[in-house]
Coordinates of C-alpha atoms and ligand atoms in Angstrom, one line a residue:
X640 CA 0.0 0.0 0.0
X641 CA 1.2 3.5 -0.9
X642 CA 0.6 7.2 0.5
X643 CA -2.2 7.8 3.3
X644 CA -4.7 5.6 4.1
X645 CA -8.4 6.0 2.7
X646 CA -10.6 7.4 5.4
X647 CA -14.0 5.5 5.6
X648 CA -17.6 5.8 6.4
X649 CA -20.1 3.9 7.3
X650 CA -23.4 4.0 9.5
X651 CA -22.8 2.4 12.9
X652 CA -26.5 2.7 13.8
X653 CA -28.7 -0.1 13.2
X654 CA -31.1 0.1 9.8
X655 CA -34.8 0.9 10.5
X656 CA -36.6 3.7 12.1
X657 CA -35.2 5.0 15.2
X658 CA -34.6 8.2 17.6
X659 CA -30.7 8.6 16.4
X660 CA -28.5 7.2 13.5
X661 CA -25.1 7.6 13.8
X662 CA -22.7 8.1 10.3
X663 CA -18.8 7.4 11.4
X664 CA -15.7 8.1 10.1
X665 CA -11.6 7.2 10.4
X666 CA -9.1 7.9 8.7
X667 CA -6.5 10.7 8.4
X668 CA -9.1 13.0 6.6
X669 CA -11.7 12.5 8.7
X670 CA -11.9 15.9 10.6
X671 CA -11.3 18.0 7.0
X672 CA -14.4 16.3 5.7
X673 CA -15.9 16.8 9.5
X674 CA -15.1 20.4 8.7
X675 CA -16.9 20.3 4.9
X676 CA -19.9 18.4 6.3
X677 CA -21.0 20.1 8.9
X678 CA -21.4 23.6 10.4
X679 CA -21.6 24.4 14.2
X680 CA -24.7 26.3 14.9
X681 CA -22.5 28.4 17.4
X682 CA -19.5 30.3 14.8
X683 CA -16.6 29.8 17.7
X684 CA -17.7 26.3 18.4
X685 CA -14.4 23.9 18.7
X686 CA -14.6 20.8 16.9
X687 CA -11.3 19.6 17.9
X688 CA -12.4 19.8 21.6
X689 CA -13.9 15.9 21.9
X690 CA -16.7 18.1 22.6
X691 CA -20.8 17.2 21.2
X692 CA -20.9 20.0 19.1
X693 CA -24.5 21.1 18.1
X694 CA -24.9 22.3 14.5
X695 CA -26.3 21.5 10.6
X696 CA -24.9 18.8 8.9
X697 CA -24.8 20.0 5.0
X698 CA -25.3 19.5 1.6
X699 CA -23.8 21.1 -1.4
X700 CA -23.7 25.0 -1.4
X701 CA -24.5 25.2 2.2
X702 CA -28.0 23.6 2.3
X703 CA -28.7 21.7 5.3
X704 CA -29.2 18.1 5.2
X705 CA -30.2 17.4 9.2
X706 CA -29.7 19.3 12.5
X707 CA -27.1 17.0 13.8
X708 CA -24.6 17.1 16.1
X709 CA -21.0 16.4 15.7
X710 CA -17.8 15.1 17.7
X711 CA -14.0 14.9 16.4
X712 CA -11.3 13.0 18.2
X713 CA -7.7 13.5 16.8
X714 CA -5.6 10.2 16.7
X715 CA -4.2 8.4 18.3
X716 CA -6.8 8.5 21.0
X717 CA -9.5 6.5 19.3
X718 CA -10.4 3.0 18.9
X719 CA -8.9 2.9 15.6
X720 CA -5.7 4.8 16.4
X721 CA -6.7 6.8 13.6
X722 CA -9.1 10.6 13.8
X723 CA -12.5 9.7 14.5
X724 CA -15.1 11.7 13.4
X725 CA -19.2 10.8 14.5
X726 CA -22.2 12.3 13.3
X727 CA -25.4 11.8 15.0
X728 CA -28.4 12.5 13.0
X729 CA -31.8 11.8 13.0
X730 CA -33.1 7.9 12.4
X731 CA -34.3 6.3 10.4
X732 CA -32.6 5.6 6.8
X733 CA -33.1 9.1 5.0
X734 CA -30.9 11.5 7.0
X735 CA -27.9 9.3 8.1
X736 CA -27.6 7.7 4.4
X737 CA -28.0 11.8 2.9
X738 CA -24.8 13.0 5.3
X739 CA -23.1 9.6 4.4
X740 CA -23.8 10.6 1.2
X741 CA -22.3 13.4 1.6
X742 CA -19.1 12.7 3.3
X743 CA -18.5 9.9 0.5
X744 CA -18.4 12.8 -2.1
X745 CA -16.3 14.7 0.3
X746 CA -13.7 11.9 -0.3
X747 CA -13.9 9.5 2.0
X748 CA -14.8 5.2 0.8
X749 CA -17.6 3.3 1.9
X750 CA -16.7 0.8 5.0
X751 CA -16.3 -2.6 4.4
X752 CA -17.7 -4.6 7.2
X753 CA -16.0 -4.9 10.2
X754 CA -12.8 -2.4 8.9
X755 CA -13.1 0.0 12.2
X756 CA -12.3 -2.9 14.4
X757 CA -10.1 -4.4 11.5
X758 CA -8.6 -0.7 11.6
X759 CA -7.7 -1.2 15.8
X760 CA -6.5 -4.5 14.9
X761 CA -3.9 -3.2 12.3
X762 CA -2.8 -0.3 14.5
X763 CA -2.2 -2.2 17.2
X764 CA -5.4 -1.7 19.2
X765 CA -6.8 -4.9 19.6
X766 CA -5.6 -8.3 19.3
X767 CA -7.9 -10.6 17.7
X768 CA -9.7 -12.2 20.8
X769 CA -10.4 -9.0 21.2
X770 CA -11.9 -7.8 18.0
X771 CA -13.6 -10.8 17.5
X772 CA -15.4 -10.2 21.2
X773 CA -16.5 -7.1 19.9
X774 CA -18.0 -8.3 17.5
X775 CA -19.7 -11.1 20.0
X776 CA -20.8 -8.3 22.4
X777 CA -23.1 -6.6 19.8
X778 CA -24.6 -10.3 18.8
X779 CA -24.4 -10.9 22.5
X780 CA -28.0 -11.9 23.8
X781 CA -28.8 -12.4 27.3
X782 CA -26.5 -11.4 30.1
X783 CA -24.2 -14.5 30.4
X784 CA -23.0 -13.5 26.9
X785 CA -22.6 -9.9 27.4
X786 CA -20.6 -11.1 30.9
X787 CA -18.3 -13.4 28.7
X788 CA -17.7 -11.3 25.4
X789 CA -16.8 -8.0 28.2
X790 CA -14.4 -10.1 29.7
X791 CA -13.1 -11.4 26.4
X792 CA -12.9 -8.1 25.5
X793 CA -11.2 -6.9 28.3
X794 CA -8.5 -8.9 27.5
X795 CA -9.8 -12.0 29.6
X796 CA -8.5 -14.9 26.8
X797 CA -5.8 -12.6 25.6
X798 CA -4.1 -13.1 29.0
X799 CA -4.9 -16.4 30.0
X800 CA -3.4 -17.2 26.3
X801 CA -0.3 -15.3 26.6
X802 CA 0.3 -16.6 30.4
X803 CA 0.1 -20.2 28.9
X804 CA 2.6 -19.5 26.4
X805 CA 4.6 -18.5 29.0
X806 CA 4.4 -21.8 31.3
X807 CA 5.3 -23.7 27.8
X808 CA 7.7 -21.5 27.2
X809 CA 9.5 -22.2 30.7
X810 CA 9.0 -25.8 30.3
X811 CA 10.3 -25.9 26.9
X812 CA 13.8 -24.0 28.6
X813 CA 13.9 -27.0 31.4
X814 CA 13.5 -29.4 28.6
X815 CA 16.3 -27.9 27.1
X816 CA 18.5 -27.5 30.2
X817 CA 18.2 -31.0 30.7
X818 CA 19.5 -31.9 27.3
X819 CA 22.2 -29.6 27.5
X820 CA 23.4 -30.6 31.1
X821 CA 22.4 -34.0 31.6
X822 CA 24.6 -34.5 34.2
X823 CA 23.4 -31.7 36.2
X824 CA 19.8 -32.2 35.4
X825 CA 17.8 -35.3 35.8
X826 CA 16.3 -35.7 32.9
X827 CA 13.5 -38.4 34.6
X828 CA 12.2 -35.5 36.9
X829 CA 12.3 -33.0 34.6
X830 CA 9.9 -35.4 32.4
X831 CA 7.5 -36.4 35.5
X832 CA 7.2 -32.7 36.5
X833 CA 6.3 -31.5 32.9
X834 CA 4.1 -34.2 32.4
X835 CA 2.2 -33.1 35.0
X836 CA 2.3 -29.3 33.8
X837 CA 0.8 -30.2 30.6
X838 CA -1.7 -32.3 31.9
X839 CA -2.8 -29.2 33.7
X840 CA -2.5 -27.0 31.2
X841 CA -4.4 -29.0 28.8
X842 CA -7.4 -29.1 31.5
X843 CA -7.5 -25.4 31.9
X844 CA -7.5 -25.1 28.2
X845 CA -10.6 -27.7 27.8
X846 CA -12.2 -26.2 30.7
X847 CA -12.5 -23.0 28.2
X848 CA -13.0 -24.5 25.8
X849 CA -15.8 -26.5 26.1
X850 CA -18.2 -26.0 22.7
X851 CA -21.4 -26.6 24.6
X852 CA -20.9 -23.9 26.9
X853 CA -19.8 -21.3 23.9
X854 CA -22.9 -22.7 22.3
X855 CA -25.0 -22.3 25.0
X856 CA -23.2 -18.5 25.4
X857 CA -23.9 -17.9 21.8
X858 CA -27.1 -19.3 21.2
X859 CA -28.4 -19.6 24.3
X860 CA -29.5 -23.1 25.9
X861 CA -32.3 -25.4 24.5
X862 CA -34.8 -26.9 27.0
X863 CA -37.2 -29.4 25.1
X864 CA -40.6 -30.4 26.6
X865 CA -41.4 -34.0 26.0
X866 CA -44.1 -36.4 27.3
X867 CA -47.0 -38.4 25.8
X868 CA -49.7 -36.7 24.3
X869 CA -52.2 -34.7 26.7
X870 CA -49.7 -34.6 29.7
X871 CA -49.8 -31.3 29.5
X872 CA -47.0 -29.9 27.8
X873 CA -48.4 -27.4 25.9
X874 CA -50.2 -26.1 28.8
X875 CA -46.5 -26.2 30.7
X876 CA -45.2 -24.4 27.8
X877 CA -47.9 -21.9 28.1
X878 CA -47.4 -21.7 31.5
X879 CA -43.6 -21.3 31.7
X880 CA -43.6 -18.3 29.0
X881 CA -47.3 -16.6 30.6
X882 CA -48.6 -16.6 26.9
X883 CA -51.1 -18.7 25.0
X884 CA -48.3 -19.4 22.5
X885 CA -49.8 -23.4 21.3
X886 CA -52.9 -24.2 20.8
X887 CA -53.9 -26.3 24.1
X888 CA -56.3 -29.0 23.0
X889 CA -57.9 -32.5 24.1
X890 CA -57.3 -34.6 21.1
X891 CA -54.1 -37.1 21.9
X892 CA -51.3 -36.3 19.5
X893 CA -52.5 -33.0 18.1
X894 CA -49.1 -31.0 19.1
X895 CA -47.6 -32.2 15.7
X896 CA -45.0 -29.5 15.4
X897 CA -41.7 -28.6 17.7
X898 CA -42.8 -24.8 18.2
X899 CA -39.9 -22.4 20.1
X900 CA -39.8 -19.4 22.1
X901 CA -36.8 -17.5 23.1
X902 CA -36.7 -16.4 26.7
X903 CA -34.4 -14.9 29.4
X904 CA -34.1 -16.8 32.7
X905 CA -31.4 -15.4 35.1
X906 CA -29.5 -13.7 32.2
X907 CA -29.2 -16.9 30.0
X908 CA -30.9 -17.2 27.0
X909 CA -33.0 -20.2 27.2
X910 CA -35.0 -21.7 23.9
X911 CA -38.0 -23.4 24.9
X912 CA -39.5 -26.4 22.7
X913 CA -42.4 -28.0 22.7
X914 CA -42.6 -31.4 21.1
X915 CA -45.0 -33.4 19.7
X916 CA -46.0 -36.3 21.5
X917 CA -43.7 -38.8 21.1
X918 CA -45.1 -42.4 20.6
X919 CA -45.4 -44.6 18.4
X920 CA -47.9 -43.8 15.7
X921 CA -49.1 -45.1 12.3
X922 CA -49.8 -41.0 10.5
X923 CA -47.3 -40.0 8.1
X924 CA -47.5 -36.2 9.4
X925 CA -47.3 -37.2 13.0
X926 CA -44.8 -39.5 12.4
X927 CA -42.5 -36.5 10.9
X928 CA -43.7 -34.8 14.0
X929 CA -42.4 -37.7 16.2
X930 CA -39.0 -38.0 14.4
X931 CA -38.3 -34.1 14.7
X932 CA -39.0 -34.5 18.4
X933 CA -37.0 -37.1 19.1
X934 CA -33.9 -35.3 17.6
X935 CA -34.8 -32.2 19.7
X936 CA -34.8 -33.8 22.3
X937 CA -31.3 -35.6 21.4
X938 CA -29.5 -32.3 20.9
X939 CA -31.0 -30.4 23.8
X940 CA -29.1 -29.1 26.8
X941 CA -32.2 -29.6 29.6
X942 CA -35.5 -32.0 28.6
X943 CA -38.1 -31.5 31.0
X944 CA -40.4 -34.8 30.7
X945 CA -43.9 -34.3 31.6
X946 CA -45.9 -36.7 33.3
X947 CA -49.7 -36.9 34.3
X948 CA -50.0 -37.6 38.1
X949 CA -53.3 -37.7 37.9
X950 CA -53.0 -41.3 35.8
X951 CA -50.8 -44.4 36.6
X952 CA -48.0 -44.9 34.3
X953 CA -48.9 -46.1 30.8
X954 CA -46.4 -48.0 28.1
X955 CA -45.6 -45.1 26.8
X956 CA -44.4 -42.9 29.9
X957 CA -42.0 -45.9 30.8
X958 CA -40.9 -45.8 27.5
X959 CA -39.7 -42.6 28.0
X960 CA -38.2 -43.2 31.0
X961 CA -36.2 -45.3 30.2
X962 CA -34.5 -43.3 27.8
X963 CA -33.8 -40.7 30.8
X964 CA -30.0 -39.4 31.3
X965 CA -28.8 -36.9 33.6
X966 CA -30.0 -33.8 31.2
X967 CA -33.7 -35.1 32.5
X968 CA -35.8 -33.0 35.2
X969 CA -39.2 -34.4 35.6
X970 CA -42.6 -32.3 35.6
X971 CA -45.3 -34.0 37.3
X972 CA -48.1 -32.7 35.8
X973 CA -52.0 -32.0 37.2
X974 CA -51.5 -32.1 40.9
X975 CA -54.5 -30.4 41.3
X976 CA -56.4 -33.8 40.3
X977 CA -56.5 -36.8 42.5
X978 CA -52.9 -38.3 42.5
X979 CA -53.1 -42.0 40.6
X980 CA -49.1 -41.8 39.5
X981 CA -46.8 -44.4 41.8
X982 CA -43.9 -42.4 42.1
X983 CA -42.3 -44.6 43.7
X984 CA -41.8 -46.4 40.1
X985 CA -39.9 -43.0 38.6
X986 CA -36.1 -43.1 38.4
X987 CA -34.4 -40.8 40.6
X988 CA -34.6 -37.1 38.7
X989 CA -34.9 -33.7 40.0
X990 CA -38.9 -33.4 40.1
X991 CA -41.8 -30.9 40.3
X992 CA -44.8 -31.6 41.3
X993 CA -47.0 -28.5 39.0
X994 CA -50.3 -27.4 38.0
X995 CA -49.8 -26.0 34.4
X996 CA -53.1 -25.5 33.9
X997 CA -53.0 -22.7 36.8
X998 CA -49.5 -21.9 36.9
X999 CA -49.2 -23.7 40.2
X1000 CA -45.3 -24.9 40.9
X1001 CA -43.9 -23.9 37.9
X1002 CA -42.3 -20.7 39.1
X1003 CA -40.5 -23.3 40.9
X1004 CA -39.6 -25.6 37.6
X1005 CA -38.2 -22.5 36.7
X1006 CA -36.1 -22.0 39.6
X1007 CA -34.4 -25.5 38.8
X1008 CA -34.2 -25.1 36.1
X1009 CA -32.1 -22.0 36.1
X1010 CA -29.5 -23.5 38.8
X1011 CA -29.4 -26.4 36.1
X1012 CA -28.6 -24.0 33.4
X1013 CA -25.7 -22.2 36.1
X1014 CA -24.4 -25.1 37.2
X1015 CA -20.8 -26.1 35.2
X1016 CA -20.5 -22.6 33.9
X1017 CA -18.1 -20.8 36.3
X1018 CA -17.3 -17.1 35.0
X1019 CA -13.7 -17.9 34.3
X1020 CA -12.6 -16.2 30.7
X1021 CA -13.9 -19.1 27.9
X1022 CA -13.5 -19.2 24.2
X1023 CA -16.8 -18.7 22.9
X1024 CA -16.1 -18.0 19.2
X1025 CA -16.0 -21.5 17.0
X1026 CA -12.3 -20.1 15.2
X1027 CA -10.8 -19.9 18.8
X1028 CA -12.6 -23.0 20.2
X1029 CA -10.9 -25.0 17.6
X1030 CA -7.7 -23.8 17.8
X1031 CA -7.6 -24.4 21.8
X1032 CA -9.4 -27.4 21.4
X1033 CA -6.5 -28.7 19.1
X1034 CA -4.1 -26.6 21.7
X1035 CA -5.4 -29.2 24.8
X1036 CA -5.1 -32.4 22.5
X1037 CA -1.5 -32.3 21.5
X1038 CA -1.0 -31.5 24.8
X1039 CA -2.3 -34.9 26.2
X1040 CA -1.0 -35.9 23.6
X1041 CA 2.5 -35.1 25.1
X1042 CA 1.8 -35.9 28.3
X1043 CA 0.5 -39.3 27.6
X1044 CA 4.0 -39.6 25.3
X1045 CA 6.4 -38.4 28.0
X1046 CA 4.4 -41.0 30.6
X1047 CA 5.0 -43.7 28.1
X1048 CA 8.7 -43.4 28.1
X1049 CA 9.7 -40.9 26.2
X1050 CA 12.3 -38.3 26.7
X1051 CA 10.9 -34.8 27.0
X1052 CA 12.9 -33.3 23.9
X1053 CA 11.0 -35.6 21.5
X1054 CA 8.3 -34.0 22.8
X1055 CA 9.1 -30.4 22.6
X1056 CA 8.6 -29.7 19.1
X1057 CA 4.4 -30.5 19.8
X1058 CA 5.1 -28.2 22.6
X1059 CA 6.3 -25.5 20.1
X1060 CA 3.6 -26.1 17.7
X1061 CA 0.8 -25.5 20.5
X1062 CA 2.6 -22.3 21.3
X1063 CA 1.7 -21.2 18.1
X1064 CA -1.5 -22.7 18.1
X1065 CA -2.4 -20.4 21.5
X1066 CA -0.3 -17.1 19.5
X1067 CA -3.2 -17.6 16.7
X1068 CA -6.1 -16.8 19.0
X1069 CA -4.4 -13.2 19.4
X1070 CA -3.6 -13.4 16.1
X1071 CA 0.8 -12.1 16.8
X1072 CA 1.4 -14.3 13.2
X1073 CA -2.8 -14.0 11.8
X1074 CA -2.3 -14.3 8.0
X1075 CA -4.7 -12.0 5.4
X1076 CA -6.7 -14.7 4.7
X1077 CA -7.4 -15.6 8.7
X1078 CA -8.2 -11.8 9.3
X1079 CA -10.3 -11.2 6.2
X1080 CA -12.3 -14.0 6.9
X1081 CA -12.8 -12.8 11.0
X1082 CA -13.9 -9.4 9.5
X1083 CA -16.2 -10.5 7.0
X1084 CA -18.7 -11.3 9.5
X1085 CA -18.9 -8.4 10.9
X1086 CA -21.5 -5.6 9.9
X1087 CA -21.0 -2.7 8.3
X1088 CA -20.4 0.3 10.8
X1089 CA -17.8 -1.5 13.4
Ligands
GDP2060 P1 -49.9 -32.1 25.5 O1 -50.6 -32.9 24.5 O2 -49.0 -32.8 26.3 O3 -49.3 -30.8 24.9 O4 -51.1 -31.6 26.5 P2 -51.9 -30.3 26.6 O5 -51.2 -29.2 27.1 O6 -52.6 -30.1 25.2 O7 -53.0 -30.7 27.7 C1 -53.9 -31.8 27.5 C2 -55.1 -31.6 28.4 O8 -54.7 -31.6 29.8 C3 -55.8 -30.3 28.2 O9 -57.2 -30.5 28.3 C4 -55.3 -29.4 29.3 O10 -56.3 -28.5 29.7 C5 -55.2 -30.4 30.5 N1 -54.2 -30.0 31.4 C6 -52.9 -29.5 31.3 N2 -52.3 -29.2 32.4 C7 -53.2 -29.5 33.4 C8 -53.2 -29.4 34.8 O11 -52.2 -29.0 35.5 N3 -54.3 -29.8 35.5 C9 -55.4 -30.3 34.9 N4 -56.5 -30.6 35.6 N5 -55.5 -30.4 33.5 C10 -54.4 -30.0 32.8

């Protein structure tokens, strides 16, 4: 690249109708286009004073495009390193895209997605945990996420990264003291104690590492109702999110559909499915029904299986049961009728007793539900974005892989050369060696405006 960098644009404000929109700008010409686009309302206002600066935001030959207001900070104290110039306008699409317009024939280039953070990255800003947790923090959903991507972005995986590096590195030096002075070091001991190192190391690293709980971060976790038909499930469904979301009926088997709700419980995202009866059943639709079921119900982090108290068990409810892992909680459904249900028969599951139909107990299934949704999820730093997750991932395995090799026998400078390839391994989350192609791709899915 040659001379001075392009100075780009974008709007950082969300599309559609709202209160403010906000057009953005970096780059070395950002405050002389600042200066073209816009007039204080007050003559002796200072724009170079990081000051909100009331005024017009213009057109060509002085006609005014919006009242906006404006603020210029001079580099290097942006997030970009570079001058940062903002805009806010009015909402919606008409006035921010009018000044963007504007400052585009002013000189400066259209943003490519993601190129303000990419812009911090390249001048030394960010590292690439980082970016990438910015980019995780405005996608964030829930407060769990929001916790984790701060953190990350805070630096959180950048320095448990870089302090792993450093333990390998200091092993990697004993490794090599014990080659170069084997008569002063014992090479045996030096093997026991790193083994042990990188066993722990590799457990930290898969602690953080741990894809359900950066799905569960990302996406939030999915509970799946299941039961026979007419348990009650929709009614529990109904009950758990207060709203009259499936159609509650009497016929057996006429949920035929996995319908899903998105909801908050104690800052976690939680998706909420009900199922369709699942049983055995001769209908072609219902049997589509019963096959998506039984897959939601395979995948999902929590499954809540109703039963009906008010009848002893059938065929079908052991069935079920017996399918039953430790991701089970048991609603027992209908306690307001008489109870017919041995329960002395069900396997031993966390268990509500409810009333779906009045809301009865399941403030309660709630409760449980939450602790189950906390529980394993300490707030330790965590790699929640798939491109770090594999690389640590990959990180822990050669480890134990190492580990397991130096408790086979071997000598710990056969092993040293994995060591150095997870160093770099670790690097790549922060990105010290990222390639173009590695950072392109990380930028590309952000949006336009960050
Ligand atoms: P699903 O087939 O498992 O989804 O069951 P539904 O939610 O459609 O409920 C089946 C029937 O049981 C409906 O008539 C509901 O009104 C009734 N029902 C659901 N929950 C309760 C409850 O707690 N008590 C009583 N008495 N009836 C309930």
């Amino acid at each position: 690249m040659s001379g001075e960098r392009d100075t780009i644009a974008a709007i950082s404000t969300a599309p559609g109708a709202g209160g403010i929109a906000i057009v953005r700008l970096s780059g070395p010409r950002a405050e002389a286009i600042l200066r073209a686009a816009f007039r204080p309302a007050n003559d002796k206002a200072d724009l170079s004073g990081r000051r909100l600066t009331y005024g017009a935001a213009g057109g060509e030959e002085g006609a005014a495009i919006d009242e906006a207001m404006a603020v210029l900070v001079r580099a290097p104290y942006t997030f970009t390193r570079e001058g940062v110039a903002e805009i806010p306008c009015h909402g919606g699409s008409a006035c921010a895209s009018a000044v963007l317009r504007r400052v585009l024939l002013l000189g400066a280039r259209a943003a490519e997605p993601g190129e303000f953070t990419r812009r911090a990255y390249e001048n030394g800003r960010v590292d690439l945990s980082r970016a990438e947790a910015v980019m995780q923090l405005v996608g964030a959903q829930g407060e769990a996420a929001r916790r984790a991507a701060l953190r990350q972005m805070r630096g959180g995986v950048a320095s448990f990264v870089e302090g792993a590096v450093q333990r390998l590195t200091d092993m990697l030096s004993r490794i090599q003291a014990a080659v170069d002075f084997p008569e002063e070091v014992d090479e045996a001991a030096v093997a026991a104690q790193v083994r042990a190192e990188l066993e722990e190391l590799a457990g930290q690293i898969e602690r953080r590492a741990d894809p359900k709980r950066a799905r569960m971060l990302r996406e939030g976790a999915s509970v799946v109702l299941c039961g026979r038909p007419n348990v009650g499930k929709s009614s529990l469904m109904n009950a758990l999110l207060s709203a009259e979301r499936a159609i509650v009926t009497d016929i057996p088997g006429t949920t035929r559909d996995v319908l899903s709700e998105r909801f908050t419980l104690g800052g976690k995202v939680v998706r909420l499915s009900d199922t369709a009866g699942i049983r055995a059943s001769g209908d072609a639709i219902e049997r589509m029904g019963v096959e998506r079921a039984r897959s939601e119900v395979e995948a999902a982090d929590v499954a809540l299986l109703v039963l009906d108290m008010s009848q002893p068990l059938t065929d079908e409810d052991r069935a079920l049961l017996a399918k039953v892992d430790e991701r089970y909680l048991l609603c027992l459904n209908k306690r307001d009728l008489p109870e017919a249900l041995d329960e002395a028969a069900l396997p031993d599951l966390p268990a509500v007793r409810l009333c779906a139909r009045t809301g009865e107990g399941v403030e309660g299934r709630l409760a449980r539900l939450e602790e189950r949704l906390g529980a394993g999820g300490g707030e330790e730093e965590c790699f929640t974005v798939e491109r770090q997750l594999r690389l640590a991932r990959e990180a822990a395995a050669t480890l134990r892989g190492c580990a397991q090799a130096l408790g086979d026998g071997f000598s710990p400078d056969v092993v040293a050369p994995d060591m150095l390839r997870v160093c770099e391994l670790l690097d790549n989350v922060t990105g010290r060696d990222a390639s173009e192609e590695v950072i392109s791709a990380i930028f590309a899915n952000f949006c336009v405006g960050k």
